[in-house]
XYZ file of C-alpha atoms in Angstrom:
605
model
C 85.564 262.143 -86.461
C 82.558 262.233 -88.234
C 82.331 258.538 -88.700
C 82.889 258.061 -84.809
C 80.147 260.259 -84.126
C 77.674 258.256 -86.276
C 78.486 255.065 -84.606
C 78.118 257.053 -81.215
C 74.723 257.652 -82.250
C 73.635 254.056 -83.665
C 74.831 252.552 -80.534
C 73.081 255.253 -78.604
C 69.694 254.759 -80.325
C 70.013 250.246 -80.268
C 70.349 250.418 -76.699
C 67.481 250.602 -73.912
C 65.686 253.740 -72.906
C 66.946 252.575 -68.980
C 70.370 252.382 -70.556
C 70.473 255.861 -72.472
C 69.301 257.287 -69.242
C 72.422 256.131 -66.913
C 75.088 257.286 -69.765
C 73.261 260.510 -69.543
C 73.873 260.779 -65.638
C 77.762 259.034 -65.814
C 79.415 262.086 -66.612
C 77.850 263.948 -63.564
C 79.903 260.788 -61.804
C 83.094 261.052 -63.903
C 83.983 265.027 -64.123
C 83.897 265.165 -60.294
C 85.454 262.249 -59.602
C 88.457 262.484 -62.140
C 88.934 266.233 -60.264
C 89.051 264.461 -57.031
C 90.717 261.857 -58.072
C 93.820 263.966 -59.326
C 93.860 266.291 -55.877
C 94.195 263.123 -53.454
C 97.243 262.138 -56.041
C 99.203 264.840 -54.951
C 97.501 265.510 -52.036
C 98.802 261.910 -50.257
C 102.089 262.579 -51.426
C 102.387 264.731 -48.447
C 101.400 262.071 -45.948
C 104.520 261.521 -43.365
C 105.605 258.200 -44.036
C 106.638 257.720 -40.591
C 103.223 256.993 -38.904
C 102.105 254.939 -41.851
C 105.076 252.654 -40.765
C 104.793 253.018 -37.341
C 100.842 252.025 -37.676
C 102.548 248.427 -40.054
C 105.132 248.054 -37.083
C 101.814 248.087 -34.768
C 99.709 245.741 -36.508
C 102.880 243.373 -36.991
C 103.669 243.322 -33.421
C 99.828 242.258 -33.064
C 100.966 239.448 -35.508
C 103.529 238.084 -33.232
C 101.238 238.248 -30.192
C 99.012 236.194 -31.884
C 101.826 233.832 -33.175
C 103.039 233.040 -30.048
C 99.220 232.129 -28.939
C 99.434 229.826 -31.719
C 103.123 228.633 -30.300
C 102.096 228.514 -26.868
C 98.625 226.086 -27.766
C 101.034 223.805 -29.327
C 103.098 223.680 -26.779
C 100.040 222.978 -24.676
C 98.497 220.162 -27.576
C 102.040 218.491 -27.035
C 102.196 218.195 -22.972
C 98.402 217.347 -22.939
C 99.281 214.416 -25.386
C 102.143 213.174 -23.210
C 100.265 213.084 -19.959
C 97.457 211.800 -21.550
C 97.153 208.056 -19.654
C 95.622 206.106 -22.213
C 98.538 207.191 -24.891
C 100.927 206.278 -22.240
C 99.109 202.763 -21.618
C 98.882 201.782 -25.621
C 102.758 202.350 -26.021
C 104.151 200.853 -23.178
C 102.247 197.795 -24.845
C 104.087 194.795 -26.736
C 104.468 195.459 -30.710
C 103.505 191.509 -30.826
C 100.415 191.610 -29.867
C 97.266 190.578 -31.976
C 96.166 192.769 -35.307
C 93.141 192.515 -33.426
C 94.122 194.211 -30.247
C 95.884 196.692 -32.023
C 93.232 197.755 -34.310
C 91.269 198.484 -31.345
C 93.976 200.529 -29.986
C 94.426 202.380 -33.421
C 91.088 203.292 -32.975
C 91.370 204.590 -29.343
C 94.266 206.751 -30.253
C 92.592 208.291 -32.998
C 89.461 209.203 -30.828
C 91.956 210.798 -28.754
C 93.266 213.205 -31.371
C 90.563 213.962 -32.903
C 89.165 215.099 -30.255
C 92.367 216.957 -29.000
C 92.056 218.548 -33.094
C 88.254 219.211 -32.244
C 88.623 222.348 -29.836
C 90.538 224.384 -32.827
C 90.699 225.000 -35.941
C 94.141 223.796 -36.717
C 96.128 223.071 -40.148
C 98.643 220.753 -38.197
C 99.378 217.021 -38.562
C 100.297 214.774 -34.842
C 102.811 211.866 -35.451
C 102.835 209.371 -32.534
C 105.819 206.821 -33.051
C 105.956 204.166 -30.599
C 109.427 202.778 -29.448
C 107.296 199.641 -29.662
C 106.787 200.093 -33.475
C 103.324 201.451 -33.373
C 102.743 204.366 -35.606
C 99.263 206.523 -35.292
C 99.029 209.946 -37.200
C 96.318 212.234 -38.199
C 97.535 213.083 -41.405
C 95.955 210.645 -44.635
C 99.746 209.450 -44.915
C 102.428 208.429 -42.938
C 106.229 210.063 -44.127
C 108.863 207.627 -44.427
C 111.401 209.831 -42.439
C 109.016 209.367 -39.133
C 108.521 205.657 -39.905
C 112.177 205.119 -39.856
C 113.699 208.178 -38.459
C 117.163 208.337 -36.984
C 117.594 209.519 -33.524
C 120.935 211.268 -33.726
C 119.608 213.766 -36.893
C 117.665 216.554 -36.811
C 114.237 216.704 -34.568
C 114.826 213.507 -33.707
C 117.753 214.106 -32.129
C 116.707 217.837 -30.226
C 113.738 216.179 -28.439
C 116.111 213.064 -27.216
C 118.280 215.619 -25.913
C 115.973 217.608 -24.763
C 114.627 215.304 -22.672
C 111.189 215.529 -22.733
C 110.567 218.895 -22.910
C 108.897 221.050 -26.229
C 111.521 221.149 -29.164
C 110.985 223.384 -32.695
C 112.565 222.629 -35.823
C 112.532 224.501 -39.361
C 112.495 222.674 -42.564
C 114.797 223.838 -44.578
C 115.706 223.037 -48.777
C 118.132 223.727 -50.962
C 115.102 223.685 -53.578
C 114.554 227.327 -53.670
C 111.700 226.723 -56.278
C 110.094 224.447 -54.016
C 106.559 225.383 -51.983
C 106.853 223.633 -48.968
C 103.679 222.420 -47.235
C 105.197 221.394 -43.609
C 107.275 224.473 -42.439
C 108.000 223.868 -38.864
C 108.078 221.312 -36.525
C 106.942 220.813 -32.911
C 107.945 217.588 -31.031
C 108.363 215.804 -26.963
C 110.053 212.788 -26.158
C 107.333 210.398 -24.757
C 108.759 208.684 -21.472
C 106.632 206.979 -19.190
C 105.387 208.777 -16.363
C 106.289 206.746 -13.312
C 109.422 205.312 -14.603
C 110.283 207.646 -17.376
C 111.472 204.823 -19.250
C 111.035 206.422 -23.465
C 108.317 205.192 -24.823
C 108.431 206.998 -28.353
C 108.299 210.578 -29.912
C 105.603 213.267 -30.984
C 105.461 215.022 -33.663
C 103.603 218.159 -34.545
C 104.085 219.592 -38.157
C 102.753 222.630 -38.767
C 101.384 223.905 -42.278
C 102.605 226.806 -44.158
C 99.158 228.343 -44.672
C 98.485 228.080 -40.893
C 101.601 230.304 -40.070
C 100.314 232.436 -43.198
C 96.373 233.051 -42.038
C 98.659 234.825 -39.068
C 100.364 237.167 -40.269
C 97.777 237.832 -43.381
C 96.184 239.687 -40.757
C 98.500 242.362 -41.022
C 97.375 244.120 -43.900
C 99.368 243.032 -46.564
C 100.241 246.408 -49.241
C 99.915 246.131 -52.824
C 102.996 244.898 -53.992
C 104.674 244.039 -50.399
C 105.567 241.537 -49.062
C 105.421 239.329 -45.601
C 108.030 236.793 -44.542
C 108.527 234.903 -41.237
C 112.024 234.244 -40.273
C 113.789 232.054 -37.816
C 116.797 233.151 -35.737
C 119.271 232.148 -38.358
C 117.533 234.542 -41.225
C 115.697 231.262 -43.228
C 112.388 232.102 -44.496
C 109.574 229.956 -42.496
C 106.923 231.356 -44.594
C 106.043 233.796 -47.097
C 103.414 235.840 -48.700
C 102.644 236.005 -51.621
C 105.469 234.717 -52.836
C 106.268 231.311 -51.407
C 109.115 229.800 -53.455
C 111.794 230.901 -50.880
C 110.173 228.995 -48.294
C 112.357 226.861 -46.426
C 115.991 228.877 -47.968
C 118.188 231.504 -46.247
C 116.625 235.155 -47.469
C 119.265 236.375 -49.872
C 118.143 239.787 -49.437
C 120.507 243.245 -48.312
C 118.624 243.795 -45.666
C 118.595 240.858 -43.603
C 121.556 241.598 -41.385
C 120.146 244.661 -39.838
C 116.605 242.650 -39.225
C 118.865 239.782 -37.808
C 121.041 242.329 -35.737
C 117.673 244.927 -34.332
C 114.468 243.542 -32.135
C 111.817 245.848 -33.699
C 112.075 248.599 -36.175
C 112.031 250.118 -39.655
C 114.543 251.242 -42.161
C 114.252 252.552 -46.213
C 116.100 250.498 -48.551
C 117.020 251.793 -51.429
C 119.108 249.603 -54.038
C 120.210 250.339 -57.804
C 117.479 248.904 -60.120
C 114.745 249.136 -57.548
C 112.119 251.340 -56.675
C 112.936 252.388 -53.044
C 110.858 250.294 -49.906
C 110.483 250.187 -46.167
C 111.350 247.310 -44.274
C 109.225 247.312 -41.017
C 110.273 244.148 -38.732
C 109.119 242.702 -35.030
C 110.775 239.636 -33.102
C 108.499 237.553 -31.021
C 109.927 237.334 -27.428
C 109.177 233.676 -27.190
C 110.277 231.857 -30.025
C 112.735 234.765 -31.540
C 111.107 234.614 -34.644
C 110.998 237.667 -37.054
C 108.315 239.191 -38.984
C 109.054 241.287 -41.149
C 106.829 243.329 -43.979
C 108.250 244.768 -47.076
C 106.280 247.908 -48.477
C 107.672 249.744 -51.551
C 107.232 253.436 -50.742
C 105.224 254.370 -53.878
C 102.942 252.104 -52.254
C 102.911 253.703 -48.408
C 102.594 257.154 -50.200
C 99.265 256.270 -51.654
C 97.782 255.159 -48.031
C 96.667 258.973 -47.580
C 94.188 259.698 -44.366
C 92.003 262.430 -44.771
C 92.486 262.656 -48.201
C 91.606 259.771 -48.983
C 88.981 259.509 -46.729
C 87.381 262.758 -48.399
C 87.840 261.127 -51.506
C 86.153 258.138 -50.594
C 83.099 260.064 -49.700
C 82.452 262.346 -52.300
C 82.321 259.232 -54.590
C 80.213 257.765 -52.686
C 77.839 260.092 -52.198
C 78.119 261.460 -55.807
C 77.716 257.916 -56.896
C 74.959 257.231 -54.774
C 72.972 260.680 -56.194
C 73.934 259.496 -59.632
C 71.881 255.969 -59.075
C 69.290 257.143 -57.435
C 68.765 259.795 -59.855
C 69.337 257.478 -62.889
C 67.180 254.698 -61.152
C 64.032 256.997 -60.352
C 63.813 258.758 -63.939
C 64.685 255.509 -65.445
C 61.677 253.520 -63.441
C 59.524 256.592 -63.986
C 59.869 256.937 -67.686
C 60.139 252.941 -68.553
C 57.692 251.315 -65.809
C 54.687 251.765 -68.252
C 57.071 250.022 -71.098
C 57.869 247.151 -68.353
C 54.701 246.393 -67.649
C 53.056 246.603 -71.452
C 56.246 243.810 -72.252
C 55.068 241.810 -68.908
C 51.506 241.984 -70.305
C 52.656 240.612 -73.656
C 54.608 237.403 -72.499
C 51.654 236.875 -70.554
C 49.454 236.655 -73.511
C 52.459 234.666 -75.592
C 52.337 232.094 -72.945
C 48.437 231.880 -73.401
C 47.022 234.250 -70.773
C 44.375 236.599 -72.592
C 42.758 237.392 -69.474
C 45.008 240.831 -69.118
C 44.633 244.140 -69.209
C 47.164 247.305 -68.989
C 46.254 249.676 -65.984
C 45.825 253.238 -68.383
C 45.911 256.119 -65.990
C 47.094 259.026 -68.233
C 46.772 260.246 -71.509
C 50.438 260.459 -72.669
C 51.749 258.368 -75.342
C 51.868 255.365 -72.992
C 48.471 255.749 -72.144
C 47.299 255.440 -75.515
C 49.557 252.128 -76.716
C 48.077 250.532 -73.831
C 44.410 251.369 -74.425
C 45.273 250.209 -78.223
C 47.049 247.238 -76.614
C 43.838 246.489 -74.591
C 41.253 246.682 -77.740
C 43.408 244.659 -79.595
C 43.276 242.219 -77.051
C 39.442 242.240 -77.409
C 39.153 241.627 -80.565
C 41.113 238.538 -80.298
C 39.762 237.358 -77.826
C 36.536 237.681 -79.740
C 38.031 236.024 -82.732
C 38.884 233.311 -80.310
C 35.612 232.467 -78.795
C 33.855 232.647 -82.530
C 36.624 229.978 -83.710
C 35.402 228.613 -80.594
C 31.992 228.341 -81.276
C 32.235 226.434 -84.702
C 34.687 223.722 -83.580
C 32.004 222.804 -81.192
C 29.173 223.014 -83.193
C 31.378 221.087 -86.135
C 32.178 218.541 -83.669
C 28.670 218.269 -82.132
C 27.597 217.871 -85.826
C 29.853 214.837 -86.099
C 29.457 213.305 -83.216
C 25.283 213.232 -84.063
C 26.285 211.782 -87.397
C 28.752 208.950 -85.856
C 25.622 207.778 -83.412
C 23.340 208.030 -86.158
C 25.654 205.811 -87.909
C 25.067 202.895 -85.025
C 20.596 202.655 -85.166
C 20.301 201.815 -89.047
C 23.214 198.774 -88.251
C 21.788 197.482 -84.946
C 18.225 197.909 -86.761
C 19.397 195.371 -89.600
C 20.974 192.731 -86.974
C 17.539 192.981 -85.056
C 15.012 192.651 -87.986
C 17.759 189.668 -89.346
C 17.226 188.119 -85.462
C 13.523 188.345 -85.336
C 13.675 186.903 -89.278
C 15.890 183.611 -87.855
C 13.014 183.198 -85.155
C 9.977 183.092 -87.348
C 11.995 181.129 -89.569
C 13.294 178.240 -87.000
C 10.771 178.629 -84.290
C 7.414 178.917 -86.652
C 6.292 182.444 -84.898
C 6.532 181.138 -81.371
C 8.974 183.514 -79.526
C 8.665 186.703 -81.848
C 6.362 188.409 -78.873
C 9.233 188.687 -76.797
C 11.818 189.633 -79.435
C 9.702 192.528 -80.474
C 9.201 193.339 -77.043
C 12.866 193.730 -76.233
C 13.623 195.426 -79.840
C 10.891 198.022 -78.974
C 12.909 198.872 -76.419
C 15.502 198.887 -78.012
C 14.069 201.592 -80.698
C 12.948 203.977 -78.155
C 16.058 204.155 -76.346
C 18.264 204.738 -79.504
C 15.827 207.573 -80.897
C 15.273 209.000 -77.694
C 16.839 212.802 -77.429
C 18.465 214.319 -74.647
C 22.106 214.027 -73.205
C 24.761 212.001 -74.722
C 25.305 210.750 -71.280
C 23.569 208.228 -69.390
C 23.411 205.814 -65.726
C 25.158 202.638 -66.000
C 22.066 201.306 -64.727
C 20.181 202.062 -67.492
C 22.471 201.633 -70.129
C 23.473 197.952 -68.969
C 19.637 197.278 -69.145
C 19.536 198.151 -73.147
C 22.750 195.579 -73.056
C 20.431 193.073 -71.514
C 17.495 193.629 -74.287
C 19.761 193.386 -76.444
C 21.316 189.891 -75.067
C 17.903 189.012 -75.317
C 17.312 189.085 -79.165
C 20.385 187.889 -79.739
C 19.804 184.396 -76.900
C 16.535 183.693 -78.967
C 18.331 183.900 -82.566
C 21.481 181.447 -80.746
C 19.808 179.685 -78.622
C 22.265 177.262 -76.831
C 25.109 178.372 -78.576
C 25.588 181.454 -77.068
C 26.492 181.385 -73.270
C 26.429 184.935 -71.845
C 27.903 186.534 -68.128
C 27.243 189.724 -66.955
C 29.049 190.948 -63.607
C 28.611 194.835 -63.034
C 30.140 196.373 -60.050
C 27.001 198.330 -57.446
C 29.305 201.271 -57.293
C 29.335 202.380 -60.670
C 25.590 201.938 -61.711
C 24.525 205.698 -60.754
C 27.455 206.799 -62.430
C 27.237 208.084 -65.688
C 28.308 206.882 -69.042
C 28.251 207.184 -72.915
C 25.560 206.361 -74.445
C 25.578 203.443 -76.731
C 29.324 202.877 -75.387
C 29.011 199.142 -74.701
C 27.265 197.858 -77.146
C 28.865 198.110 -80.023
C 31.349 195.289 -78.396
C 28.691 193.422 -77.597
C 27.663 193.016 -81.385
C 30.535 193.223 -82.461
C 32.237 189.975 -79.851
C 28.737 188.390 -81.126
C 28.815 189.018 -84.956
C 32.047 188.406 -85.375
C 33.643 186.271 -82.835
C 30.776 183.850 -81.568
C 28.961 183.583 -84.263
C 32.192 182.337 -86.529
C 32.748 180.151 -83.916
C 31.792 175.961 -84.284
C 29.642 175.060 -81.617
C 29.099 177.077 -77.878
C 30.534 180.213 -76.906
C 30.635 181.954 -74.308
C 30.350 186.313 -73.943
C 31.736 187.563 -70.779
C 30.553 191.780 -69.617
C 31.772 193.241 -66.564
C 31.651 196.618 -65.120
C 34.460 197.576 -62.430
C 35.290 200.763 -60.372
C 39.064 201.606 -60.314
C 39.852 204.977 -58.624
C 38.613 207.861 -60.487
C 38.038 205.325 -63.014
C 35.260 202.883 -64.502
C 36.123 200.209 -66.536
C 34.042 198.259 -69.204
C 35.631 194.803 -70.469
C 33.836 192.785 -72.927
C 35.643 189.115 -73.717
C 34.853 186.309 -75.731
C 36.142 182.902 -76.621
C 35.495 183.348 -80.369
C 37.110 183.860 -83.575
C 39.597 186.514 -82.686
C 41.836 188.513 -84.950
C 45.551 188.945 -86.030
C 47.559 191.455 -84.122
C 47.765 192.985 -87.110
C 44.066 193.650 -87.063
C 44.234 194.986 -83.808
C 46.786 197.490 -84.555
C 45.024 198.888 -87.680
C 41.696 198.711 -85.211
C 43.187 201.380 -82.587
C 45.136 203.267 -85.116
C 41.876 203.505 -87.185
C 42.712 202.886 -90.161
C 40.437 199.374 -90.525
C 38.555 198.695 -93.731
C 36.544 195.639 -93.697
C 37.317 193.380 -96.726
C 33.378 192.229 -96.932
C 30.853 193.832 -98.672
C 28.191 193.581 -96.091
C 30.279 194.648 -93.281
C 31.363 198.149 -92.732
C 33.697 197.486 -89.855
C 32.376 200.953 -88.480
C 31.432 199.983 -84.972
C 35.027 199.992 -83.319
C 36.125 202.537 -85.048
C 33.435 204.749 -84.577
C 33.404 203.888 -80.835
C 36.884 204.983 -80.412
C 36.123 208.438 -82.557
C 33.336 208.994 -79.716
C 35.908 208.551 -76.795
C 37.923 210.905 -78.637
C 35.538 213.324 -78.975
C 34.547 213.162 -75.792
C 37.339 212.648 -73.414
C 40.347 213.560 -75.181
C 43.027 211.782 -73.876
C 41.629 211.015 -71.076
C 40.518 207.530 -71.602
C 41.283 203.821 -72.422
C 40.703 201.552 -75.111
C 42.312 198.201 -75.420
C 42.514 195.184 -77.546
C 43.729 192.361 -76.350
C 42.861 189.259 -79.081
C 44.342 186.065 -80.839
C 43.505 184.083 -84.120
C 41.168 181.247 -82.795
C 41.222 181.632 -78.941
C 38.587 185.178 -78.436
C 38.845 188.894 -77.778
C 39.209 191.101 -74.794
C 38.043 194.877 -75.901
C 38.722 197.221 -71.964
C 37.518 200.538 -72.424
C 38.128 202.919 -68.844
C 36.384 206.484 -68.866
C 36.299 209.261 -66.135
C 34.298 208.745 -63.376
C 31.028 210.741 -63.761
C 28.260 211.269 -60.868
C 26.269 213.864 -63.183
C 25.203 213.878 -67.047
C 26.434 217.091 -66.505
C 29.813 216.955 -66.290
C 30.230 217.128 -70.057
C 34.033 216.105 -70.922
C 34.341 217.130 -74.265
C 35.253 220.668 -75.878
């Protein structure tokens, strides 16, 4: 005992507060309710079991009326297909005519039932079967007893004798573990109208479950049974059990249902619990219905009793939630919403706060809730702070990187030119490497106008025309649309040197350095291309994944690499830059940024 107590208690203090609060309220619910239970036990034991089965005889009789609505619309479906004039024309037609022709009457006829099927719900299959050897059906297949059938058996035989008018047939088997699908059987001789010369039968079969949805209407009893009968006692259909469909019932009682018209009788036999067989005959087709109820089971169907019963647990279960629900909500809403706050800040929201109204215990984890918050949010924005000052000190020191190199390739240009042209063009090359100077030292934003930047390109072009002279042919195409946007500063020409230094310039005899400047959606795009050198793909690849180290000396190999470290820095992932280049045929560098109308629209952390 002792033991079960203590795991009582653990489970009791691992579940929710909610949780603990319902148990608390259940046996408020149970004591009652077990009480009330036991007093409609006994109580419905006095209920007269005569109106309980005169009410089953009622509903059952209700049943048959609406079976024989069901019989009569057959009966109906059948004479509307036989004086239907297009059915009539199609089988008085020759079985040797074309596949074609009677395609297109296969089709017809179908229409036709279909739409005769449309106006109910039915679970029935229609068999049309031409004297002249035509067969249409609704069913998905067509039973080898109605494509050859013999006239002088069975259904076949009633509607030929019959003459024309409505005939109804039971399957029945010898299988009595068999669950028959078809159950009964509707059919007409066809006959042509004017000279009521036979043209054919029609078949209705009829379903098992459709016969069942019936009589399920009825009210079925807990452990009862339902079973439609014929007039010689064989079991049509059944519910629930349905292996004795299509058999004789081999049951005691079956001569006095066979013998009466309506009624109801106790049976009691040795070895069963006792029952009340309640039965109605429909006054149309003479079927029987009949309902099985033990009496344990009618004894139980108590009226007010029961009905009190029903409401006291109702309305004791309804006080019980509501009660449970409103000092459960009460208590754990502050809980609920201090967990909702938390997933919000797990998911990355720190912009929260929990609502502290009162001073109780919840009051205060919130308000310790909200200053921890704070304080990591503070924590945040100081971490904050130094990345961006770290990477603003590293981004300075990669452009500082660019103005000694260029500087060198200049002063080595204006050297070539006093050396070649004795002193003659070195005004000009100053002039543009002046420029030049004052536009790499100048401070401000990192961002700059196309215009502006494309201009410094052009100086530079300059120098590098009077050091190459006719070796170097140079195109530049830039797009009108893009040059008040804004770009990175110093962004283009490092590919300019670079296509010069080491594609051109490696190159025997002219070359030729393509720059163009395009607009593509919220995109510009930069592409510098040259007919140089090129490089391996291997190259390339170590170029973009940045790990290139320049096997000369003199040559860092910094400018690529440091230009994609910039777009990094600056745009994330949202950027381009490709390399597109081959051993001995040039090098396309494409480099597409955001588009950006202001230097202000600073992209980068």
């Amino acid at each position: 005992m002792l033991r079960l107590l203590n795991r009582i208690q653990n489970y009791l203090l691992g579940i929710s507060l909610q949780r603990k609060l319902i148990i608390l309220f259940l046996p408020l619910a149970i004591i009652p309710l077990s009480i009330l239970g036991t007093f409609s036990y006994y109580k419905s034991s006095q209920v007269v079991q005569q109106q309980v089965c005169q009410t089953i005889l009622e509903s059952l009789s209700q049943v048959n009326y609406s079976l024989n609505y069901f019989v009569k619309d057959i009966e109906q479906l059948t004479m509307y297909i036989y004086s239907n004039r297009d059915i009539q024309k199609v089988l008085s037609k020759d079985g040797q005519r074309t596949l074609a022709e009677k395609h297109e009457d296969e089709q017809q006829i179908n229409d036709i039932l279909d739409t005769f099927l449309g106006f109910k719900s039915w679970n029935i299959a229609i068999y049309l079967l031409g004297a002249n050897g035509d067969r249409y059906f609704t069913d998905n297949l067509l039973p080898s007893k109605y494509d050859d059938y013999n006239e002088d058996w069975g259904l076949f035989r009633k509607m030929r004798l019959a003459g024309g008018n409505v005939v109804w047939d039971t399957h029945y088997s010898m299988k009595k573990t068999e669950d028959f699908g078809i159950v009964l059987s509707s059919g007409r001789l066809l006959k042509q109208i004017e000279t009521s010369q036979p043209l054919g039968y029609m078949v209705v079969d009829i379903m098992e479950n459709a016969l069942a949805d019936k009589y399920n209407k009825a009210r079925l009893q807990p452990g009862g049974q339902m079973l439609l009968l014929d007039r010689n006692g064989y079991v049509i259909s059944s519910s629930p059990f349905k292996h004795i469909v299509g058999t004789k019932l081999d049951e005691p009682y079956l001569e006095n249902v066979l013998e009466g018209n309506k009624g109801f009788f106790e049976l009691a036999s040795k070895g069963s619990p006792p029952a009340m067989v309640i039965y109605d005959t429909s006054e149309i087709t003479g079927f029987k219905l009949v309902s099985v109820v033990p009496v344990a089971v009618l004894t139980k169907e108590s009226s007010s009793i029961r009905s009190l019963t029903y409401f006291i647990v109702i309305l004791f279960g309804v006080i019980s939630c509501c009660a449970a629900y409103v000092l459960s909500v009460t208590i754990t809403n502050p809980l609920r919403k201090l967990k909702s706050l938390m997933f919000q800040v797990e998911t990355g929201n720190m912009d929260v706060a929990f609502p502290s109204k009162h001073k109780d215990e919840f009051g205060q984890l919130g308000l310790s809730f909200n200053k921890m918050l704070q304080r990591i949010n503070q924590l945040i924005d100081e971490v904050y702070k130094k990345q961006l000052m770290v990477q603003e000190a590293e981004i300075k020191a990669i452009q500082a990187q660019f103005n000694p190199h260029f500087l060198y390739n200049a002063l080595d240009s204006i050297n070539w030119m006093a050396r070649i042209h004795k002193m003659n063009d070195i005004s000009q090359t100053a002039i543009s490497l002046g420029e030049l100077l004052r536009f790499s030292i100048r401070k401000g934003q990192p961002f700059i106008q196309v215009k502006e930047d494309m201009q410094q390109i052009r100086n530079y072009l300059v120098i590098q025309k009077m050091r190459y002279g006719d070796r170097l042919e140079m195109e530049m195409q830039i797009d009108k649309k893009i040059e008040k946007l804004f770009t990175l500063k110093l962004l283009i020409q490092p590919l300019v040197e670079n296509a010069i230094t080491h594609g051109l310039e490696m190159k025997p005899g002219k070359g030729h350095l393509s720059i163009r400047g395009t607009l593509e959606g919220e995109n510009v795009r930069f592409e510098v291309s040259d007919d140089g050198a090129g490089m391996s793909q291997e190259t390339v690849e170590r170029i973009l994944d940045g790990n290139f180290e320049s096997e000369h000396a003199h040559n860092t190999g910094i400018g690529l690499d440091n230009l994609r470290r910039r777009l990094e820095l600056y745009f994330h992932e949202h950027f381009r830059f490709d390399i597109v280049s081959q051993t001995g045929q040039g090098t396309k560098v494409t480099i597409e940024i955001p588009v950006m109308r202001t230097a202000g629209e600073d992209r980068h952390v």
